[in-house]
Amino acid sequence: MEKSRFVFIFFCITIISLVDPTKCYDHIDHPTSLFIFGDSLFDSGNNNYINTTARANFYPYGETFFKHPTGRFSDGRLIPDFFAEYAKLPFILPYLQPGNHEYSYGVNFGSAGAGALVETYRGYVIDLKTQLGYFKNVNRVLRKKLGDKKAEALISKAVYSFSIGNNDYSVAAYEQTNSTVLPYSDQQLVGLVIGNITEVIQEIYEIGGRKFGFQTVGHLGCAPYARAFEGTKAGACNEKILPFVQLHNSELLKLLKKLQIELQEFKYSLLDFYSFFLEIIDNPSKFGFKEAKVACCGSGPYRGTSSCGWEEYELCDNVSDYVFFDSGHPTEKANQQFAKLAWSGKLSVTGSYNFKALFAA
């Protein structure tokens, strides 16, 4: 019996490019799918296919692992790439990648620069509500391919992973002349962001989603681009964004706890990205890094100018020594360390599932 099962699994994998892979559903247990929403920390290449300057589809992005640029804002893999690996899934492809119509393992809707608010970099990114619209399209495709019963089972079993809020607060704190959200107080802005996140969660829940993974917003003021702003104390993090970040993280936890009470079978994982990155920045050698303030690729103070790959820029000799690859994004090594600790349960906020357990739930 086991031998025949192995032969069938091998057969399915072998002909996956020739036959609809959903045909394997009737015969083997399908792994938990992963649907990814968010910003440049999670975007695996969607911005390659929209009219924007927020792209990473050129050298030296991607060189460490892929040996070519993929659209990921790193030298290699991102956090959700490692989650997919740990969950025994293939790379989760960008929704907008031409020819990507196989959604049974999940799909990546992330867009570099995206926020929870439509106003954040409007016209240059795929905002969270639009990403939700893409997911609704995927749901319709799955129902047509698999039938309602199998599609509902896949959607219910799937994990929905988010990295969102970073750009909403970065724009408000550091790009005031371009921001349409400035008239709001800290509390009002965070309220709008959390409100939009709430609506997206509720709509996915109504479609059938039950398992949600979030990470707290990191201390963005410690990224090279923020340290480079005029007026920042030498060697220190820029604290201007901190009130937004701290309030957001507090309100996000309150929201998830509230939804767990109100929504039947709702499960969540909240990963403490904020504390992890503060620790890695304060104690880089503990994690095997030599440099946590200066980016590997960029120009100007801390290499904090976003010029990596397209203007005059400097590139470090050994990327594995660095926490940040460019002015605002971690290296593959840092992404992997976060993902590994998250998967083990060591970064889960008290009361939430660890990420591995969310896949098994």
mmCIF file of N, CA, C and O in Angstrom, residues 137-172:
data_model
loop_
_atom_site.group_PDB
_atom_site.id
_atom_site.type_symbol
_atom_site.label_atom_id
_atom_site.label_comp_id
_atom_site.label_asym_id
_atom_site.label_seq_id
_atom_site.Cartn_x
_atom_site.Cartn_y
_atom_site.Cartn_z
ATOM 1 N N ASN A 137 -10.817 36.570 -6.662
ATOM 2 C CA ASN A 137 -10.712 35.981 -7.993
ATOM 3 C C ASN A 137 -10.175 34.552 -7.915
ATOM 4 O O ASN A 137 -10.660 33.643 -8.598
ATOM 5 N N VAL A 138 -9.149 34.363 -7.078
ATOM 6 C CA VAL A 138 -8.557 33.031 -6.903
ATOM 7 C C VAL A 138 -9.593 32.061 -6.348
ATOM 8 O O VAL A 138 -9.681 30.902 -6.779
ATOM 9 N N ASN A 139 -10.379 32.511 -5.400
ATOM 10 C CA ASN A 139 -11.428 31.662 -4.828
ATOM 11 C C ASN A 139 -12.389 31.180 -5.912
ATOM 12 O O ASN A 139 -12.772 29.996 -5.942
ATOM 13 N N ARG A 140 -12.749 32.080 -6.822
ATOM 14 C CA ARG A 140 -13.657 31.694 -7.913
ATOM 15 C C ARG A 140 -13.004 30.664 -8.838
ATOM 16 O O ARG A 140 -13.650 29.704 -9.272
ATOM 17 N N VAL A 141 -11.711 30.870 -9.133
ATOM 18 C CA VAL A 141 -10.998 29.934 -9.994
ATOM 19 C C VAL A 141 -10.922 28.552 -9.343
ATOM 20 O O VAL A 141 -11.132 27.517 -9.997
ATOM 21 N N LEU A 142 -10.605 28.538 -8.055
ATOM 22 C CA LEU A 142 -10.504 27.258 -7.341
ATOM 23 C C LEU A 142 -11.836 26.524 -7.326
ATOM 24 O O LEU A 142 -11.891 25.294 -7.489
ATOM 25 N N ARG A 143 -12.905 27.244 -7.131
ATOM 26 C CA ARG A 143 -14.224 26.614 -7.132
ATOM 27 C C ARG A 143 -14.545 26.017 -8.505
ATOM 28 O O ARG A 143 -15.128 24.926 -8.599
ATOM 29 N N LYS A 144 -14.150 26.723 -9.545
ATOM 30 C CA LYS A 144 -14.402 26.226 -10.897
ATOM 31 C C LYS A 144 -13.555 24.997 -11.194
ATOM 32 O O LYS A 144 -14.015 24.036 -11.828
ATOM 33 N N LYS A 145 -12.305 24.985 -10.718
ATOM 34 C CA LYS A 145 -11.387 23.876 -10.987
ATOM 35 C C LYS A 145 -11.684 22.654 -10.132
ATOM 36 O O LYS A 145 -11.674 21.521 -10.619
ATOM 37 N N LEU A 146 -11.902 22.886 -8.842
ATOM 38 C CA LEU A 146 -11.993 21.790 -7.887
ATOM 39 C C LEU A 146 -13.420 21.385 -7.544
ATOM 40 O O LEU A 146 -13.642 20.289 -7.029
ATOM 41 N N GLY A 147 -14.344 22.293 -7.809
ATOM 42 C CA GLY A 147 -15.689 22.116 -7.294
ATOM 43 C C GLY A 147 -15.811 22.770 -5.937
ATOM 44 O O GLY A 147 -14.807 22.982 -5.236
ATOM 45 N N ASP A 148 -17.019 23.106 -5.543
ATOM 46 C CA ASP A 148 -17.234 23.863 -4.315
ATOM 47 C C ASP A 148 -16.698 23.150 -3.076
ATOM 48 O O ASP A 148 -16.049 23.760 -2.224
ATOM 49 N N LYS A 149 -16.959 21.851 -2.963
ATOM 50 C CA LYS A 149 -16.599 21.123 -1.754
ATOM 51 C C LYS A 149 -15.093 21.113 -1.527
ATOM 52 O O LYS A 149 -14.611 21.413 -0.420
ATOM 53 N N LYS A 150 -14.311 20.778 -2.558
ATOM 54 C CA LYS A 150 -12.859 20.716 -2.408
ATOM 55 C C LYS A 150 -12.261 22.111 -2.242
ATOM 56 O O LYS A 150 -11.317 22.304 -1.475
ATOM 57 N N ALA A 151 -12.810 23.082 -2.956
ATOM 58 C CA ALA A 151 -12.310 24.454 -2.831
ATOM 59 C C ALA A 151 -12.558 24.985 -1.417
ATOM 60 O O ALA A 151 -11.683 25.625 -0.817
ATOM 61 N N GLU A 152 -13.721 24.713 -0.874
ATOM 62 C CA GLU A 152 -14.026 25.160 0.482
ATOM 63 C C GLU A 152 -13.100 24.518 1.509
ATOM 64 O O GLU A 152 -12.661 25.172 2.462
ATOM 65 N N ALA A 153 -12.774 23.236 1.295
ATOM 66 C CA ALA A 153 -11.853 22.550 2.205
ATOM 67 C C ALA A 153 -10.462 23.169 2.130
ATOM 68 O O ALA A 153 -9.796 23.372 3.151
ATOM 69 N N LEU A 154 -9.996 23.487 0.918
ATOM 70 C CA LEU A 154 -8.673 24.098 0.739
ATOM 71 C C LEU A 154 -8.624 25.472 1.398
ATOM 72 O O LEU A 154 -7.670 25.793 2.114
ATOM 73 N N ILE A 155 -9.656 26.287 1.164
ATOM 74 C CA ILE A 155 -9.705 27.641 1.712
ATOM 75 C C ILE A 155 -9.754 27.609 3.238
ATOM 76 O O ILE A 155 -9.100 28.410 3.920
ATOM 77 N N SER A 156 -10.498 26.674 3.790
ATOM 78 C CA SER A 156 -10.626 26.561 5.239
ATOM 79 C C SER A 156 -9.333 26.091 5.895
ATOM 80 O O SER A 156 -8.966 26.552 6.978
ATOM 81 N N LYS A 157 -8.616 25.190 5.236
ATOM 82 C CA LYS A 157 -7.382 24.627 5.775
ATOM 83 C C LYS A 157 -6.193 25.575 5.612
ATOM 84 O O LYS A 157 -5.209 25.509 6.349
ATOM 85 N N ALA A 158 -6.271 26.489 4.650
ATOM 86 C CA ALA A 158 -5.151 27.348 4.276
ATOM 87 C C ALA A 158 -4.756 28.319 5.391
ATOM 88 O O ALA A 158 -5.542 28.636 6.284
ATOM 89 N N VAL A 159 -3.509 28.791 5.303
ATOM 90 C CA VAL A 159 -3.001 29.845 6.179
ATOM 91 C C VAL A 159 -2.910 31.144 5.376
ATOM 92 O O VAL A 159 -2.448 31.142 4.230
ATOM 93 N N TYR A 160 -3.330 32.251 6.005
ATOM 94 C CA TYR A 160 -3.321 33.574 5.384
ATOM 95 C C TYR A 160 -2.300 34.430 6.134
ATOM 96 O O TYR A 160 -2.505 34.761 7.307
ATOM 97 N N SER A 161 -1.200 34.750 5.462
ATOM 98 C CA SER A 161 -0.060 35.389 6.103
ATOM 99 C C SER A 161 0.068 36.844 5.647
ATOM 100 O O SER A 161 0.019 37.122 4.444
ATOM 101 N N PHE A 162 0.279 37.753 6.614
ATOM 102 C CA PHE A 162 0.275 39.195 6.338
ATOM 103 C C PHE A 162 1.526 39.889 6.869
ATOM 104 O O PHE A 162 1.977 39.614 7.976
ATOM 105 N N SER A 163 2.042 40.828 6.059
ATOM 106 C CA SER A 163 2.991 41.838 6.524
ATOM 107 C C SER A 163 2.474 43.173 6.013
ATOM 108 O O SER A 163 2.597 43.472 4.822
ATOM 109 N N ILE A 164 1.868 43.952 6.876
ATOM 110 C CA ILE A 164 1.208 45.181 6.422
ATOM 111 C C ILE A 164 1.259 46.245 7.511
ATOM 112 O O ILE A 164 1.265 45.921 8.702
ATOM 113 N N GLY A 165 1.312 47.505 7.090
ATOM 114 C CA GLY A 165 1.346 48.642 8.008
ATOM 115 C C GLY A 165 2.641 49.421 7.927
ATOM 116 O O GLY A 165 2.675 50.622 8.213
ATOM 117 N N ASN A 166 3.723 48.736 7.524
ATOM 118 C CA ASN A 166 5.034 49.396 7.488
ATOM 119 C C ASN A 166 5.013 50.677 6.661
ATOM 120 O O ASN A 166 5.505 51.729 7.098
ATOM 121 N N ASN A 167 4.446 50.610 5.469
ATOM 122 C CA ASN A 167 4.495 51.764 4.570
ATOM 123 C C ASN A 167 3.519 52.857 4.975
ATOM 124 O O ASN A 167 3.797 54.048 4.756
ATOM 125 N N ASP A 168 2.388 52.481 5.548
ATOM 126 C CA ASP A 168 1.448 53.507 6.013
ATOM 127 C C ASP A 168 2.115 54.446 7.012
ATOM 128 O O ASP A 168 1.950 55.664 6.951
ATOM 129 N N TYR A 169 2.898 53.867 7.923
ATOM 130 C CA TYR A 169 3.532 54.676 8.974
ATOM 131 C C TYR A 169 4.820 55.336 8.476
ATOM 132 O O TYR A 169 5.142 56.442 8.916
ATOM 133 N N SER A 170 5.527 54.683 7.574
ATOM 134 C CA SER A 170 6.742 55.307 7.015
ATOM 135 C C SER A 170 6.392 56.571 6.245
ATOM 136 O O SER A 170 7.076 57.597 6.352
ATOM 137 N N VAL A 171 5.324 56.508 5.459
ATOM 138 C CA VAL A 171 4.894 57.682 4.707
ATOM 139 C C VAL A 171 4.517 58.811 5.654
ATOM 140 O O VAL A 171 4.922 59.963 5.471
ATOM 141 N N ALA A 172 3.762 58.493 6.682
ATOM 142 C CA ALA A 172 3.310 59.520 7.627
ATOM 143 C C ALA A 172 4.469 60.142 8.392
ATOM 144 O O ALA A 172 4.485 61.348 8.655
#
